[in-house]
Coordinates of C-alpha atoms in Angstrom, one line a residue:
X26 CA 18.1 1.3 -18.7
X27 CA 15.0 -0.3 -20.0
X28 CA 12.9 -1.3 -17.0
X29 CA 9.5 -3.0 -16.6
X30 CA 7.2 -3.1 -13.6
X31 CA 4.4 -5.7 -13.6
X32 CA 2.1 -7.3 -11.1
X33 CA 0.1 -4.2 -10.2
X34 CA -3.2 -3.0 -11.6
X35 CA -1.4 -0.2 -13.4
X36 CA -1.0 3.5 -13.4
X37 CA -2.2 6.2 -12.9
X38 CA -2.9 4.8 -9.4
X39 CA -6.6 4.2 -8.8
X40 CA -6.6 1.3 -6.4
X41 CA -4.0 0.8 -3.7
X42 CA -0.5 0.7 -2.4
X43 CA 1.3 -1.2 -5.2
X44 CA -0.3 1.1 -7.8
X45 CA 0.8 4.2 -6.0
X46 CA 4.3 2.7 -5.6
X47 CA 4.5 1.9 -9.3
X48 CA 3.4 5.4 -10.3
X49 CA 5.8 7.1 -8.0
X50 CA 8.8 4.9 -8.9
X51 CA 8.2 4.8 -12.6
X52 CA 7.7 8.5 -13.1
X53 CA 10.8 9.3 -11.1
X54 CA 12.9 6.8 -13.0
X55 CA 11.7 8.4 -16.3
X56 CA 12.7 11.8 -15.0
X57 CA 16.2 10.3 -14.5
X58 CA 16.5 9.3 -18.1
X59 CA 15.4 5.6 -18.0
X60 CA 12.8 4.0 -20.3
X61 CA 10.1 2.5 -18.1
X62 CA 7.2 0.3 -19.0
X63 CA 4.3 -0.5 -16.6
X64 CA 1.9 -3.3 -17.3
X65 CA -1.8 -2.4 -16.6
X66 CA -5.1 -4.3 -16.3
X67 CA -7.7 -3.3 -18.8
X68 CA -10.5 -2.9 -16.2
X69 CA -8.3 -0.3 -14.3
X70 CA -6.6 1.6 -17.2
X71 CA -8.3 2.4 -20.5
X72 CA -7.0 0.3 -23.4
X73 CA -6.3 3.4 -25.5
X74 CA -4.0 4.9 -22.9
X75 CA -0.4 4.3 -24.1
X76 CA 1.6 6.6 -22.0
X77 CA 1.4 8.4 -18.6
X78 CA 3.9 11.1 -17.6
X79 CA 6.5 9.6 -19.9
X80 CA 5.9 6.0 -18.7
X81 CA 5.0 3.5 -21.5
X82 CA 1.8 1.7 -20.6
X83 CA 1.0 -1.8 -21.8
X84 CA -2.7 -2.5 -21.1
X85 CA -3.6 -6.2 -21.2
X86 CA -6.9 -8.1 -20.3
X87 CA -7.5 -10.4 -17.4
X88 CA -10.3 -12.3 -15.7
X89 CA -12.1 -10.0 -13.1
X90 CA -12.2 -12.7 -10.4
X91 CA -11.0 -12.7 -6.8
X92 CA -8.6 -15.6 -7.3
X93 CA -7.6 -15.2 -11.0
X94 CA -7.4 -11.4 -11.6
X95 CA -3.8 -11.0 -10.5
X96 CA -2.3 -14.3 -11.9
X97 CA -3.9 -14.2 -15.3
X98 CA -2.8 -10.6 -15.9
X99 CA 0.7 -11.3 -14.7
X100 CA 1.0 -14.4 -16.9
X101 CA 0.1 -12.3 -20.0
X102 CA 2.4 -9.5 -18.9
X103 CA 5.3 -11.9 -18.6
X104 CA 4.6 -13.5 -22.0
X105 CA 4.7 -10.0 -23.5
X106 CA 7.8 -8.9 -21.5
X107 CA 9.8 -12.0 -22.7
X108 CA 10.1 -10.3 -26.2
X109 CA 10.9 -6.8 -25.0
X110 CA 14.6 -7.3 -24.0
X111 CA 14.3 -5.3 -20.7
X112 CA 17.5 -4.7 -18.8
X113 CA 15.6 -5.4 -15.5
X114 CA 12.0 -6.4 -14.5
X115 CA 10.4 -5.7 -11.2
X116 CA 7.5 -8.0 -10.3
X117 CA 5.2 -6.9 -7.5
X118 CA 3.5 -9.5 -5.2
X119 CA 4.8 -13.0 -4.4
X120 CA 1.7 -14.5 -6.0
X121 CA 3.3 -13.8 -9.3
X122 CA 6.6 -15.5 -8.6
X123 CA 5.7 -18.7 -10.4
X124 CA 6.1 -16.9 -13.7
X125 CA 9.7 -15.6 -13.0
X126 CA 11.5 -18.5 -14.8
X127 CA 9.9 -17.5 -18.2
X128 CA 11.9 -14.3 -17.9
X129 CA 15.1 -15.5 -16.3
X130 CA 15.4 -18.4 -18.7
X131 CA 15.5 -15.8 -21.6
X132 CA 18.3 -13.9 -19.8
X133 CA 16.1 -11.1 -18.2
X134 CA 17.1 -10.4 -14.6
X135 CA 14.1 -10.2 -12.2
X136 CA 13.6 -8.6 -8.8
X137 CA 10.4 -9.4 -6.9
X138 CA 8.8 -7.2 -4.2
X139 CA 7.1 -9.9 -2.1
X140 CA 4.8 -7.5 -0.2
X141 CA 3.7 -8.8 3.2
X142 CA 2.7 -12.3 4.4
X143 CA -0.3 -12.4 2.2
X144 CA -1.1 -16.0 3.1
X145 CA -2.1 -14.9 6.6
X146 CA -5.0 -12.8 5.3
X147 CA -8.4 -14.0 6.5
X148 CA -10.0 -13.4 3.1
X149 CA -8.1 -16.4 1.5
X150 CA -9.4 -19.9 1.7
X151 CA -7.0 -22.8 2.3
X152 CA -6.2 -23.1 -1.4
X153 CA -5.4 -19.4 -1.6
X154 CA -3.2 -19.6 1.5
X155 CA -1.3 -22.6 0.0
X156 CA -0.8 -20.7 -3.3
X157 CA 0.7 -17.7 -1.5
X158 CA 2.9 -20.1 0.5
X159 CA 4.1 -21.5 -2.8
X160 CA 4.6 -17.9 -4.0
X161 CA 7.0 -17.2 -1.2
X162 CA 9.1 -20.3 -2.1
X163 CA 9.0 -19.5 -5.8
X164 CA 10.2 -16.0 -5.0
X165 CA 13.3 -17.4 -3.3
X166 CA 13.9 -20.1 -5.8
X167 CA 13.6 -18.1 -9.0
X168 CA 14.1 -14.4 -8.5
X169 CA 17.5 -12.7 -9.2
X170 CA 16.8 -10.5 -6.2
X171 CA 14.1 -10.6 -3.5
X172 CA 12.9 -7.2 -2.2
X173 CA 11.2 -6.8 1.2
X174 CA 9.7 -3.5 2.4
X175 CA 9.9 -4.0 6.2
X176 CA 12.4 -5.3 8.7
X177 CA 9.9 -7.8 10.0
X178 CA 9.4 -9.3 6.5
X179 CA 13.2 -9.2 5.9
X180 CA 13.7 -11.2 9.1
X181 CA 11.0 -13.7 8.1
X182 CA 12.6 -14.5 4.8
X183 CA 16.0 -14.7 6.4
X184 CA 14.8 -17.1 9.1
X185 CA 12.4 -19.2 6.9
X186 CA 14.4 -19.4 3.7
X187 CA 17.9 -18.2 4.5
X188 CA 17.5 -15.3 2.0
X189 CA 19.4 -12.0 2.6
X190 CA 16.8 -9.9 0.7
X191 CA 17.2 -6.3 -0.4
X192 CA 15.1 -4.2 2.0
X193 CA 13.6 -1.1 0.5
X194 CA 10.7 0.6 2.2
X195 CA 7.7 2.4 0.8
X196 CA 7.8 6.1 0.3
X197 CA 5.7 9.2 1.0
X198 CA 5.5 12.9 0.3
X199 CA 5.8 15.4 3.2
X200 CA 3.3 18.2 3.0
X201 CA 0.1 19.4 4.7
X202 CA -2.4 21.9 3.4
X203 CA -5.9 22.5 4.9
X204 CA -8.6 23.0 2.3
X205 CA -12.2 23.0 3.4
X206 CA -13.5 23.0 -0.2
X207 CA -11.5 20.0 -1.2
X208 CA -13.2 17.7 1.3
X209 CA -16.7 19.2 1.3
X210 CA -18.1 16.5 -1.0
X211 CA -17.3 13.9 1.7
X212 CA -19.3 15.7 4.4
X213 CA -16.2 16.6 6.4
X214 CA -14.5 19.7 7.6
X215 CA -10.7 20.3 8.2
X216 CA -9.4 18.9 11.5
X217 CA -12.9 17.8 12.4
X218 CA -12.7 14.1 11.7
X219 CA -10.7 11.0 12.6
X220 CA -9.5 9.2 9.4
X221 CA -9.3 5.4 8.7
X222 CA -8.0 4.2 5.3
X223 CA -7.8 0.5 4.2
X224 CA -9.4 -2.2 2.1
X225 CA -12.4 -3.3 4.1
X226 CA -11.3 -6.8 5.0
X227 CA -11.4 -8.4 8.4
X228 CA -7.6 -8.3 9.2
X229 CA -7.7 -4.5 8.7
X230 CA -9.9 -4.2 11.7
X231 CA -12.4 -1.6 10.5
X232 CA -14.9 -3.3 12.9
X233 CA -12.7 -2.6 15.9
X234 CA -12.3 1.0 14.9
X235 CA -16.0 1.5 14.5
X236 CA -16.7 -0.1 17.9
X237 CA -14.0 2.0 19.6
X238 CA -15.2 5.2 18.0
X239 CA -18.9 4.6 18.9
X240 CA -17.9 4.3 22.6
X241 CA -16.6 7.9 22.6
X242 CA -18.5 11.1 22.9
X243 CA -16.6 13.1 20.4
X244 CA -18.5 15.4 18.1
X245 CA -15.9 14.9 15.4
X246 CA -16.6 12.4 12.6
X247 CA -15.0 9.1 11.7
X248 CA -14.3 9.0 7.9
X249 CA -13.8 5.5 6.6
X250 CA -12.0 5.5 3.2
X251 CA -11.9 2.1 1.4
X252 CA -13.8 -0.7 -0.1
X253 CA -13.3 -4.3 -1.2
X254 CA -14.5 -5.8 -4.5
X255 CA -15.3 -9.3 -3.1
X256 CA -16.4 -8.6 0.5
X257 CA -20.0 -7.7 0.4
X258 CA -21.0 -9.5 3.5
X259 CA -18.2 -7.9 5.6
X260 CA -19.0 -4.4 4.3
X261 CA -22.7 -5.0 5.2
X262 CA -21.5 -6.0 8.7
X263 CA -19.5 -2.8 9.1
X264 CA -22.5 -0.7 8.1
X265 CA -24.6 -2.6 10.7
X266 CA -22.0 -1.8 13.3
X267 CA -22.0 1.9 12.4
X268 CA -25.8 1.8 12.7
X269 CA -27.5 5.2 12.5
X270 CA -24.5 7.1 14.1
X271 CA -24.4 10.3 12.0
X272 CA -20.7 10.8 12.9
X273 CA -19.6 7.8 10.8
X274 CA -19.0 8.4 7.0
X275 CA -18.2 5.7 4.4
X276 CA -16.6 7.2 1.3
X277 CA -15.7 4.0 -0.6
X278 CA -12.4 4.1 -2.6
X279 CA -11.0 7.6 -3.0
X280 CA -7.8 8.3 -5.0
X281 CA -5.8 11.2 -6.3
X282 CA -6.4 14.7 -5.1
X283 CA -9.5 13.6 -3.1
X284 CA -7.5 11.1 -1.1
X285 CA -4.6 13.5 -0.6
X286 CA -7.0 16.2 0.7
X287 CA -8.7 13.7 3.1
X288 CA -5.3 12.8 4.5
X289 CA -4.1 16.4 4.9
X290 CA -7.2 17.7 6.6
X291 CA -7.7 14.9 9.1
X292 CA -7.5 15.6 12.9
X293 CA -6.1 12.2 13.7
X294 CA -5.3 9.1 11.5
X295 CA -6.2 5.6 12.8
X296 CA -4.2 2.7 11.5
X297 CA -5.6 -0.8 12.4
X298 CA -4.1 -3.2 9.9
X299 CA -2.5 -6.3 11.4
X300 CA -1.1 -8.3 8.4
X301 CA 1.5 -7.3 5.9
X302 CA 4.7 -5.4 5.6
X303 CA 4.9 -1.6 5.2
X304 CA 1.4 -0.2 4.7
X305 CA 1.4 2.7 2.2
X306 CA -1.5 4.5 3.8
X307 CA 0.3 4.6 7.2
X308 CA 3.4 6.2 5.8
X309 CA 1.3 8.6 3.7
X310 CA -0.6 9.6 6.7
X311 CA 2.6 10.5 8.5
X312 CA 4.0 12.4 5.5
X313 CA 0.8 14.4 5.3
X314 CA 1.3 15.5 8.9
X315 CA -1.2 13.4 10.8
X316 CA -1.1 12.4 14.4
X317 CA -1.3 8.6 14.1
X318 CA -2.8 6.0 16.3
X319 CA -1.2 2.7 15.3
X320 CA -2.3 -0.8 16.0
X321 CA 0.6 -2.4 17.8
X322 CA 2.1 -5.0 15.5
X323 CA 5.8 -5.5 14.9
X324 CA 5.5 -4.2 11.3
X325 CA 3.5 -1.1 12.3
X326 CA 5.8 -0.1 15.2
X327 CA 8.8 -0.5 12.9
X328 CA 7.3 2.1 10.6
X329 CA 6.2 4.6 13.1
X330 CA 8.9 4.3 15.7
X331 CA 8.1 6.8 18.5
X332 CA 6.3 9.1 16.1
X333 CA 2.8 7.6 16.8
X334 CA 0.6 6.4 19.7
X335 CA 0.2 2.6 19.8
X336 CA -2.8 0.6 21.0
X337 CA -3.7 -3.1 21.2
X338 CA -7.5 -3.2 22.0
X339 CA -10.7 -1.4 21.2
X340 CA -10.7 -0.1 24.7
X341 CA -7.3 1.5 24.4
X342 CA -8.2 3.0 21.0
X343 CA -11.4 4.4 22.4
X344 CA -9.5 6.0 25.3
X345 CA -6.9 7.5 23.0
X346 CA -9.6 8.9 20.7
X347 CA -11.2 10.6 23.7
X348 CA -7.9 12.0 25.0
X349 CA -6.8 13.4 21.7
X350 CA -10.2 14.8 21.0
X351 CA -9.6 17.1 24.0
X352 CA -5.8 17.7 23.6
X353 CA -4.9 19.5 20.3
X354 CA -1.4 20.3 21.6
X355 CA -0.6 16.6 21.9
X356 CA -2.0 16.1 18.4
X357 CA 0.3 18.8 17.1
X358 CA 3.3 17.2 18.8
X359 CA 2.8 13.9 17.1
X360 CA 2.1 15.5 13.7
X361 CA 5.5 17.1 13.8
X362 CA 7.1 13.8 14.9
X363 CA 5.4 11.9 12.0
X364 CA 6.6 14.3 9.3
X365 CA 10.2 14.3 10.7
X366 CA 10.3 10.5 10.6
X367 CA 9.1 10.3 7.0
X368 CA 11.6 13.0 5.9
X369 CA 14.4 10.9 7.5
X370 CA 13.3 7.4 6.5
X371 CA 10.7 7.3 3.7
X372 CA 11.2 10.1 1.1
X373 CA 10.3 8.9 -2.5
X374 CA 13.5 10.3 -3.9
X375 CA 15.6 8.2 -1.5
X376 CA 13.4 5.1 -2.2
X377 CA 14.0 5.7 -6.0
X378 CA 17.7 6.0 -5.4
X379 CA 17.7 2.5 -3.9
X380 CA 15.6 0.9 -6.6
X381 CA 17.8 2.6 -9.3
X382 CA 20.9 1.0 -7.7
X383 CA 19.1 -2.4 -7.6
X384 CA 18.2 -2.1 -11.3
X385 CA 21.8 -1.2 -12.2
X386 CA 22.9 -4.3 -10.3
X387 CA 20.4 -6.4 -12.2
X388 CA 21.3 -5.0 -15.6
X389 CA 25.0 -5.8 -15.0
X390 CA 24.1 -9.5 -14.7
X391 CA 22.6 -9.7 -18.2

């Protein structure tokens, strides 16, 4: 099959969850004999890069702007894809749903992975929230198939729009390897830090994590991995909360082998995100053998099951940090549970199986 993936920043992954997803899915589909094209943004992937691990790359420009970056690039991607005669197109992010008719009207079947409930994110103004609400409706109206990555999001689309979407979760690898040299540049040592990974935006609760950590007396560090291109005031606020505490380390964005090493060498992983569907960093943390502390939302608990320790407040998080700091046997117990759950529910190969079946279903409708 000739398959296209658009709506991400592109591959190789150097930003976030959708990019990692696109890389993992595209490269696996290529290994199975499919021809896969991934559309990339020119300020994330070099223009001269035409291929990555057998995946064809189409690098197109966009406007590097908080509100226009995604939609401008996706519009250009769709206009290019119209003439490529793909058997199936996967669009990522409900914000891009308004462009679906340009493809379906030319006979190209389209699946859209709607992500989470993006309109609930605090970073968006009223206009942004209204646009994402429109994106939800457009996904339902125009897509050949709607894909959700969590039961909570599936239930929302069923209740709100009467759509029986195809539910396919995010994936992760299962492995753990301690390597002091690999994380030395971040000022950390194996199993001597608590790890937090997320875009630094209010609904991801980095502030709560910092406040909870500072209340503890642990000698371990808190490594905060992440950034946000349009949130300078909030990032300044986080650094003010951290103050002069030498235990707190901000790394900025980290990708590839550095990110993997930070995940694999952590003592405990703290997940604090409250908006969205399946959060890639959470499943990756479990796959890399971390004991996970998970903020208690429906979506997060759906992912972790009984393989993580939930909390609802900064006080509870602070208490758990202190308890686990002194109880390595409990940490080991939840590490094993986490990897067992990923092996059973979230392996990349099984996720690829489900997308391949979806694309075959789409291609049959041409």
